[in-house]
Amino acid sequence: MDLKNDKRQQIQLQLDFSCSRAGEACGTGREETESPLAAHDTESPAITNQWMEEVCERENLKKAWQQVKANKGSAGIDRMTVGQLDDYLKQHGPFIREQLLKGTYEPKPVRRVEIPKPDGGVRKLGIPTVLDRLIQQAVMQVLQRHWDRTFSEGSYGFRPGRSAHQAVAQAQQYIAEGYGWCVDFDLEKFFDRVNHDKLMGGIAKRVADKRLLKLIRAFLNAGVLENGLVSPSVEGAPQGGPLSPLLSNLVLDELDRELERRGLRFVRYADDCNIYVRSERAGQRVMKSVTRFITGKLKLQVNEAKSAVARPQERKFLGFSFTAGPEVKRVIAPKALDRFKQRIREITRRAKGVSIETTIAKLAPICGVGETISVSAKRRRC
């Protein structure tokens, strides 16, 4: 999974904002200086060492398999496709389950894939084998079930019942309440710089099952196959596997808690984090102190060239910006709109000789109106 592209695709190309969904923050109000901690469970060590049994439960594995099939995706280094995994599991499923329960399963290295970034350059992904994706998905489901309720109210990325739309709506709410300056952090190569020891230390505070800890460490250390050679993974959490988004939330939960402790109003979606304050002076002070916390405590790097203290109208958040004036409105950032138009042109340009249904199927997820378009097309055809 490419996290940045995934979140932009979700929000840049869909314009239906609703504040009625669970977890929506449109009506949120807080004190100006110090606010209480968000209403979430406190972090505490796990009291059971049976989480691997939860991972291997039939229903959990069935749900994970359905999700992997739905996501499709490329083959890993073994070239096994999603369609081939079903037969493989019928033969080897019991043995794989036994390995997981004994703590002896060993993931394969990920396959390096480079995809172009919208603003230039390339993003390096690590594609696990289909079997490893299945196991990662099963692990993620168990961890998420236990962990999600402990995460901050200010965290919106890759969490059940929460969305990028809600994150943008909450940012809009803060601006409307008078917090007219934005502290916009850009974490430099976040997924490449995650410290394994620090991450595993955070996981160990929440997981007592040593088999599961060993498996997660094995996924982190699996290595990368590139140009025929396997390179060891000494840091980072490769983008491309189902487990990476959850681990990113765990790493940055420490930042969320620090911002809550300071009573700051913030919105975070994966590694995109904006803090909203009332003055430029306050913003500069927050930028300096939070940068010090990120580099010193979290051992991550802030990209100073891309980070800034500015008016929200001068920045973009998850593909959107905001208008000035008494009534704050959301607007699509110019670059996001240009990419949307270009994508539409690419699909419709290739539509010659292709059925209308096929073209609609490609346009629907981009426009966010698939059902309406499909119904209209059927009516025209009839």
Short mmCIF file of C-alpha atoms in Angstrom, two decimals:
data_model
loop_
_atom_site.label_atom_id
_atom_site.label_comp_id
_atom_site.label_asym_id
_atom_site.label_seq_id
_atom_site.Cartn_x
_atom_site.Cartn_y
_atom_site.Cartn_z
CA MET A 1 0.00 0.00 0.00
CA ASP A 2 1.34 3.46 -0.86
CA LEU A 3 0.12 5.45 2.10
CA LYS A 4 0.49 8.95 0.72
CA ASN A 5 -1.09 8.13 -2.63
CA ASP A 6 -3.82 6.10 -0.95
CA LYS A 7 -4.90 8.90 1.34
CA ARG A 8 -4.78 11.47 -1.47
CA GLN A 9 -6.87 9.28 -3.72
CA GLN A 10 -9.46 8.99 -0.97
CA ILE A 11 -9.85 12.71 -0.44
CA GLN A 12 -8.66 14.70 -3.43
CA LEU A 13 -11.11 13.13 -5.81
CA GLN A 14 -14.22 12.95 -3.64
CA LEU A 15 -16.19 16.04 -2.65
CA ASP A 16 -18.94 14.60 -0.46
CA PHE A 17 -18.25 15.82 3.06
CA SER A 18 -20.56 14.75 5.85
CA CYS A 19 -20.39 15.47 9.56
CA SER A 20 -22.91 12.81 10.49
CA ARG A 21 -20.51 9.86 10.46
CA ALA A 22 -19.21 8.26 13.60
CA GLY A 23 -16.15 10.03 14.91
CA GLU A 24 -16.86 13.28 13.02
CA ALA A 25 -15.41 16.24 14.82
CA CYS A 26 -17.43 19.06 13.31
CA GLY A 27 -19.01 20.02 16.60
CA THR A 28 -15.88 19.77 18.71
CA GLY A 29 -15.12 22.54 21.13
CA ARG A 30 -12.18 22.89 23.55
CA GLU A 31 -10.72 25.37 26.00
CA GLU A 32 -8.29 27.87 24.51
CA THR A 33 -5.19 27.10 26.58
CA GLU A 34 -5.10 23.72 28.27
CA SER A 35 -7.51 20.96 27.32
CA PRO A 36 -7.98 17.55 28.97
CA LEU A 37 -6.62 14.42 27.35
CA ALA A 38 -8.80 12.92 24.65
CA ALA A 39 -11.28 10.33 25.85
CA HIS A 40 -9.37 7.17 25.03
CA ASP A 41 -8.10 4.27 27.07
CA THR A 42 -4.67 4.61 28.61
CA GLU A 43 -1.86 2.47 27.29
CA SER A 44 -1.17 -0.55 29.47
CA PRO A 45 0.82 -3.78 29.14
CA ALA A 46 -1.07 -6.76 27.76
CA ILE A 47 -2.18 -9.33 30.34
CA THR A 48 -2.35 -12.26 27.95
CA ASN A 49 0.21 -14.15 25.92
CA GLN A 50 -2.42 -15.78 23.71
CA TRP A 51 -2.67 -13.18 20.95
CA MET A 52 -1.18 -15.53 18.38
CA GLU A 53 -4.14 -17.82 18.94
CA GLU A 54 -6.37 -14.86 18.04
CA VAL A 55 -4.33 -14.29 14.88
CA CYS A 56 -4.81 -17.95 13.88
CA GLU A 57 -8.54 -18.12 14.62
CA ARG A 58 -10.51 -19.35 11.63
CA GLU A 59 -12.74 -16.27 11.37
CA ASN A 60 -9.83 -13.88 11.67
CA LEU A 61 -7.89 -15.67 8.93
CA LYS A 62 -11.00 -15.84 6.74
CA LYS A 63 -11.54 -12.09 7.10
CA ALA A 64 -7.86 -11.46 6.33
CA TRP A 65 -8.01 -13.64 3.22
CA GLN A 66 -11.09 -11.79 1.97
CA GLN A 67 -9.33 -8.46 2.43
CA VAL A 68 -6.17 -9.58 0.62
CA LYS A 69 -8.27 -10.85 -2.30
CA ALA A 70 -10.21 -7.58 -2.41
CA ASN A 71 -6.99 -5.54 -2.42
CA LYS A 72 -5.50 -7.70 -5.21
CA GLY A 73 -2.01 -6.30 -5.68
CA SER A 74 1.20 -7.54 -7.25
CA ALA A 75 3.07 -10.74 -6.52
CA GLY A 76 6.07 -10.77 -4.21
CA ILE A 77 9.49 -12.29 -4.79
CA ASP A 78 8.02 -15.80 -5.11
CA ARG A 79 5.77 -14.60 -7.98
CA MET A 80 2.72 -16.22 -6.40
CA THR A 81 -0.44 -14.31 -7.33
CA VAL A 82 -3.51 -13.72 -5.19
CA GLY A 83 -5.41 -16.22 -7.35
CA GLN A 84 -2.84 -18.94 -6.70
CA LEU A 85 -2.80 -18.56 -2.93
CA ASP A 86 -6.08 -20.41 -2.37
CA ASP A 87 -4.73 -23.70 -3.70
CA TYR A 88 -1.44 -23.18 -1.85
CA LEU A 89 -3.28 -22.74 1.47
CA LYS A 90 -5.30 -25.91 0.92
CA GLN A 91 -2.02 -27.83 0.77
CA HIS A 92 0.13 -25.97 3.27
CA GLY A 93 -2.35 -24.10 5.50
CA PRO A 94 -2.12 -26.43 8.55
CA PHE A 95 1.69 -26.36 8.46
CA ILE A 96 1.78 -22.54 8.23
CA ARG A 97 -0.63 -22.26 11.15
CA GLU A 98 1.56 -24.62 13.17
CA GLN A 99 4.61 -22.48 12.40
CA LEU A 100 2.79 -19.34 13.57
CA LEU A 101 1.66 -20.95 16.82
CA LYS A 102 5.17 -22.28 17.51
CA GLY A 103 6.78 -18.95 16.65
CA THR A 104 8.93 -20.38 13.85
CA TYR A 105 7.37 -18.72 10.78
CA GLU A 106 9.89 -16.72 8.72
CA PRO A 107 8.66 -14.05 6.26
CA LYS A 108 10.32 -13.65 2.89
CA PRO A 109 12.06 -10.43 1.79
CA VAL A 110 9.87 -7.83 0.12
CA ARG A 111 10.13 -6.97 -3.56
CA ARG A 112 11.24 -3.41 -4.26
CA VAL A 113 8.96 -1.39 -6.52
CA GLU A 114 9.39 2.26 -7.48
CA ILE A 115 6.40 4.40 -8.39
CA PRO A 116 6.50 8.04 -9.51
CA LYS A 117 5.44 10.75 -7.07
CA PRO A 118 2.90 13.34 -8.25
CA ASP A 119 5.41 16.15 -7.63
CA GLY A 120 8.39 14.36 -9.14
CA GLY A 121 10.84 11.73 -7.96
CA VAL A 122 9.95 8.17 -7.00
CA ARG A 123 8.55 6.44 -3.94
CA LYS A 124 10.01 3.06 -3.02
CA LEU A 125 7.53 0.41 -1.97
CA GLY A 126 8.20 -3.02 -0.53
CA ILE A 127 5.77 -5.65 -1.81
CA PRO A 128 5.52 -8.70 0.50
CA THR A 129 4.57 -12.09 -0.87
CA VAL A 130 0.84 -12.79 -0.97
CA LEU A 131 1.20 -15.25 1.92
CA ASP A 132 3.04 -12.69 4.02
CA ARG A 133 0.36 -10.13 3.18
CA LEU A 134 -2.27 -12.55 4.43
CA ILE A 135 -0.43 -13.08 7.71
CA GLN A 136 0.26 -9.36 8.13
CA GLN A 137 -3.43 -8.64 7.57
CA ALA A 138 -4.41 -11.24 10.18
CA VAL A 139 -1.94 -9.76 12.68
CA MET A 140 -3.09 -6.22 11.91
CA GLN A 141 -6.73 -7.10 12.57
CA VAL A 142 -5.94 -8.47 16.03
CA LEU A 143 -3.66 -5.58 16.98
CA GLN A 144 -6.09 -3.01 15.69
CA ARG A 145 -8.92 -4.57 17.66
CA HIS A 146 -6.89 -4.18 20.86
CA TRP A 147 -5.12 -0.91 20.11
CA ASP A 148 -7.48 1.36 18.23
CA ARG A 149 -9.47 2.48 21.26
CA THR A 150 -6.24 3.69 22.88
CA PHE A 151 -5.30 6.04 20.03
CA SER A 152 -5.87 9.79 20.09
CA GLU A 153 -9.01 11.56 18.93
CA GLY A 154 -6.71 13.68 16.78
CA SER A 155 -5.56 10.66 14.75
CA TYR A 156 -7.64 9.91 11.64
CA GLY A 157 -5.48 7.85 9.30
CA PHE A 158 -6.21 4.17 8.63
CA ARG A 159 -8.54 3.68 11.56
CA PRO A 160 -11.99 2.00 11.52
CA GLY A 161 -14.83 4.51 11.34
CA ARG A 162 -12.47 7.42 10.68
CA SER A 163 -11.59 9.06 7.40
CA ALA A 164 -9.54 11.74 5.70
CA HIS A 165 -12.77 13.65 5.09
CA GLN A 166 -13.27 13.87 8.84
CA ALA A 167 -9.69 15.02 9.34
CA VAL A 168 -10.17 17.89 6.87
CA ALA A 169 -13.50 18.78 8.50
CA GLN A 170 -11.87 18.94 11.94
CA ALA A 171 -9.12 21.20 10.61
CA GLN A 172 -11.80 23.45 9.14
CA GLN A 173 -13.54 23.55 12.53
CA TYR A 174 -10.40 24.68 14.33
CA ILE A 175 -9.85 27.47 11.80
CA ALA A 176 -13.49 28.59 12.16
CA GLU A 177 -13.01 28.74 15.95
CA GLY A 178 -10.27 31.34 15.51
CA TYR A 179 -7.12 29.23 15.31
CA GLY A 180 -6.01 30.98 12.16
CA TRP A 181 -2.37 29.89 12.03
CA CYS A 182 -1.18 26.45 10.99
CA VAL A 183 1.98 24.63 12.09
CA ASP A 184 2.49 22.22 9.20
CA PHE A 185 5.01 19.42 9.83
CA ASP A 186 6.58 17.32 7.10
CA LEU A 187 8.34 14.22 8.45
CA GLU A 188 11.25 13.45 6.16
CA LYS A 189 11.18 9.89 4.76
CA PHE A 190 9.10 8.81 7.74
CA PHE A 191 8.65 5.16 6.75
CA ASP A 192 12.35 4.81 5.92
CA ARG A 193 13.50 6.17 9.30
CA VAL A 194 11.45 4.30 11.86
CA ASN A 195 13.81 2.94 14.51
CA HIS A 196 13.16 -0.79 14.91
CA ASP A 197 14.26 -1.03 18.53
CA LYS A 198 12.14 1.91 19.57
CA LEU A 199 9.15 0.59 17.64
CA MET A 200 9.47 -2.89 19.13
CA GLY A 201 9.80 -1.35 22.58
CA GLY A 202 6.47 0.40 22.05
CA ILE A 203 4.85 -2.80 20.80
CA ALA A 204 6.21 -4.79 23.77
CA LYS A 205 4.40 -2.41 26.13
CA ARG A 206 1.14 -3.54 24.55
CA VAL A 207 1.83 -7.15 23.56
CA ALA A 208 2.95 -9.90 25.94
CA ASP A 209 2.88 -12.76 23.42
CA LYS A 210 6.55 -13.35 22.58
CA ARG A 211 5.63 -15.30 19.45
CA LEU A 212 3.81 -12.28 18.06
CA LEU A 213 6.65 -9.94 19.00
CA LYS A 214 9.11 -12.24 17.22
CA LEU A 215 6.90 -12.35 14.11
CA ILE A 216 6.55 -8.56 13.91
CA ARG A 217 10.31 -8.16 14.33
CA ALA A 218 10.80 -10.73 11.55
CA PHE A 219 8.57 -8.71 9.20
CA LEU A 220 10.58 -5.57 9.98
CA ASN A 221 13.89 -7.36 9.39
CA ALA A 222 12.84 -9.43 6.36
CA GLY A 223 15.03 -7.45 3.98
CA VAL A 224 14.46 -6.09 0.48
CA LEU A 225 15.13 -7.81 -2.85
CA GLU A 226 16.43 -5.26 -5.36
CA ASN A 227 18.42 -5.91 -8.54
CA GLY A 228 18.74 -9.57 -7.62
CA LEU A 229 20.27 -8.90 -4.19
CA VAL A 230 18.65 -9.00 -0.75
CA SER A 231 19.55 -6.03 1.43
CA PRO A 232 19.00 -6.24 5.20
CA SER A 233 16.43 -3.97 6.82
CA VAL A 234 18.04 -2.21 9.78
CA GLU A 235 15.44 0.56 10.09
CA GLY A 236 12.16 1.64 8.55
CA ALA A 237 8.77 0.04 7.98
CA PRO A 238 8.40 -0.66 4.24
CA GLN A 239 5.29 0.78 2.62
CA GLY A 240 3.37 -1.92 0.84
CA GLY A 241 2.22 -4.30 3.57
CA PRO A 242 -1.05 -4.24 5.57
CA LEU A 243 0.80 -3.86 8.88
CA SER A 244 2.69 -0.64 8.07
CA PRO A 245 -0.20 1.83 8.52
CA LEU A 246 -1.03 0.50 11.99
CA LEU A 247 2.61 0.57 13.04
CA SER A 248 2.85 4.17 11.82
CA ASN A 249 -0.05 5.09 14.09
CA LEU A 250 1.69 3.40 17.01
CA VAL A 251 4.96 5.26 16.37
CA LEU A 252 3.20 8.62 16.13
CA ASP A 253 0.81 7.95 19.03
CA GLU A 254 3.62 9.21 21.25
CA LEU A 255 3.53 12.51 19.35
CA ASP A 256 -0.27 12.65 19.68
CA ARG A 257 -0.06 12.20 23.44
CA GLU A 258 2.55 14.93 23.75
CA LEU A 259 0.39 17.36 21.75
CA GLU A 260 -2.60 16.46 23.93
CA ARG A 261 -0.55 17.01 27.08
CA ARG A 262 0.24 20.51 25.84
CA GLY A 263 -3.41 21.23 25.10
CA LEU A 264 -2.76 21.82 21.41
CA ARG A 265 -5.37 21.49 18.68
CA PHE A 266 -4.05 19.16 16.03
CA VAL A 267 -5.14 16.84 13.25
CA ARG A 268 -2.99 13.92 12.10
CA TYR A 269 -3.53 11.58 9.17
CA ALA A 270 -0.69 9.01 9.04
CA ASP A 271 2.46 11.16 8.87
CA ASP A 272 0.65 14.38 7.88
CA CYS A 273 0.22 16.48 11.02
CA ASN A 274 -1.11 20.03 11.33
CA ILE A 275 -1.36 22.01 14.58
CA TYR A 276 -3.65 25.06 14.77
CA VAL A 277 -2.85 28.08 16.96
CA ARG A 278 -4.08 31.67 17.30
CA SER A 279 -0.95 33.63 16.36
CA GLU A 280 2.20 33.39 14.28
CA ARG A 281 4.31 33.87 17.41
CA ALA A 282 2.62 30.90 19.09
CA GLY A 283 3.10 28.89 15.91
CA GLN A 284 6.84 29.57 15.80
CA ARG A 285 7.15 28.57 19.44
CA VAL A 286 5.22 25.33 18.82
CA MET A 287 7.22 24.55 15.68
CA LYS A 288 10.51 24.86 17.57
CA SER A 289 9.50 22.82 20.63
CA VAL A 290 7.64 20.06 18.75
CA THR A 291 10.50 19.70 16.26
CA ARG A 292 12.81 19.20 19.20
CA PHE A 293 10.47 16.51 20.56
CA ILE A 294 10.22 14.70 17.19
CA THR A 295 13.98 14.62 16.60
CA GLY A 296 15.03 13.98 20.19
CA LYS A 297 12.32 11.68 21.51
CA LEU A 298 10.97 9.95 18.40
CA LYS A 299 14.32 9.87 16.56
CA LEU A 300 12.66 11.12 13.36
CA GLN A 301 13.60 13.99 11.06
CA VAL A 302 11.51 17.08 10.24
CA ASN A 303 11.92 18.37 6.69
CA GLU A 304 12.46 22.06 7.46
CA ALA A 305 12.19 23.05 3.80
CA LYS A 306 8.65 21.63 3.52
CA SER A 307 7.47 22.47 7.05
CA ALA A 308 6.16 25.94 7.87
CA VAL A 309 4.13 28.20 10.12
CA ALA A 310 1.60 29.92 7.87
CA ARG A 311 -2.01 30.82 7.34
CA PRO A 312 -4.07 27.72 6.45
CA GLN A 313 -4.99 29.40 3.16
CA GLU A 314 -1.31 29.23 2.18
CA ARG A 315 -0.92 25.51 2.90
CA LYS A 316 -2.60 22.32 1.78
CA PHE A 317 -3.73 19.50 4.02
CA LEU A 318 -4.54 16.13 2.49
CA GLY A 319 -5.09 17.75 -0.89
CA PHE A 320 -7.27 20.61 0.38
CA SER A 321 -6.89 24.21 1.42
CA PHE A 322 -9.25 26.68 3.11
CA THR A 323 -10.71 30.05 2.27
CA ALA A 324 -10.20 33.22 4.32
CA GLY A 325 -13.01 35.28 5.75
CA PRO A 326 -15.69 34.82 8.39
CA GLU A 327 -17.05 31.66 6.75
CA VAL A 328 -14.25 29.14 6.34
CA LYS A 329 -14.74 26.81 3.38
CA ARG A 330 -12.77 23.90 2.00
CA VAL A 331 -11.35 24.11 -1.49
CA ILE A 332 -9.40 21.58 -3.51
CA ALA A 333 -5.72 22.47 -3.68
CA PRO A 334 -4.76 23.53 -7.23
CA LYS A 335 -2.24 20.71 -7.74
CA ALA A 336 -4.76 18.13 -6.56
CA LEU A 337 -7.37 19.47 -8.98
CA ASP A 338 -4.87 19.39 -11.85
CA ARG A 339 -4.03 15.75 -11.10
CA PHE A 340 -7.73 14.89 -10.97
CA LYS A 341 -8.34 16.45 -14.39
CA GLN A 342 -5.29 14.73 -15.85
CA ARG A 343 -6.47 11.35 -14.57
CA ILE A 344 -9.91 11.88 -16.13
CA ARG A 345 -8.28 12.84 -19.45
CA GLU A 346 -6.12 9.72 -19.40
CA ILE A 347 -9.09 7.41 -18.87
CA THR A 348 -11.39 9.04 -21.41
CA ARG A 349 -8.58 9.31 -23.99
CA ARG A 350 -8.12 5.55 -23.84
CA ALA A 351 -11.85 4.92 -24.04
CA LYS A 352 -11.99 4.65 -27.83
CA GLY A 353 -13.10 1.15 -28.73
CA VAL A 354 -13.94 0.41 -25.07
CA SER A 355 -17.47 -0.13 -23.83
CA ILE A 356 -19.19 2.60 -21.84
CA GLU A 357 -19.51 0.23 -18.88
CA THR A 358 -15.74 -0.33 -18.77
CA THR A 359 -15.03 3.41 -18.90
CA ILE A 360 -17.60 4.07 -16.18
CA ALA A 361 -16.07 1.37 -13.99
CA LYS A 362 -12.72 3.19 -14.18
CA LEU A 363 -14.20 6.65 -13.64
CA ALA A 364 -16.53 5.72 -10.79
CA PRO A 365 -13.99 5.24 -7.97
CA ILE A 366 -12.18 8.43 -9.00
CA CYS A 367 -15.34 10.53 -9.07
CA GLY A 368 -16.88 8.90 -6.02
CA VAL A 369 -20.26 8.51 -7.72
CA GLY A 370 -20.03 4.97 -9.01
CA GLU A 371 -23.52 3.81 -8.16
CA THR A 372 -25.22 6.91 -9.59
CA ILE A 373 -23.23 6.76 -12.84
CA SER A 374 -23.84 3.03 -13.25
CA VAL A 375 -27.59 3.40 -12.78
CA SER A 376 -27.74 6.27 -15.26
CA ALA A 377 -25.77 4.29 -17.84
CA LYS A 378 -28.07 1.29 -17.50
CA ARG A 379 -31.12 3.50 -17.98
CA ARG A 380 -29.63 5.05 -21.12
CA ARG A 381 -28.81 1.62 -22.48
CA CYS A 382 -32.35 0.39 -21.82
#
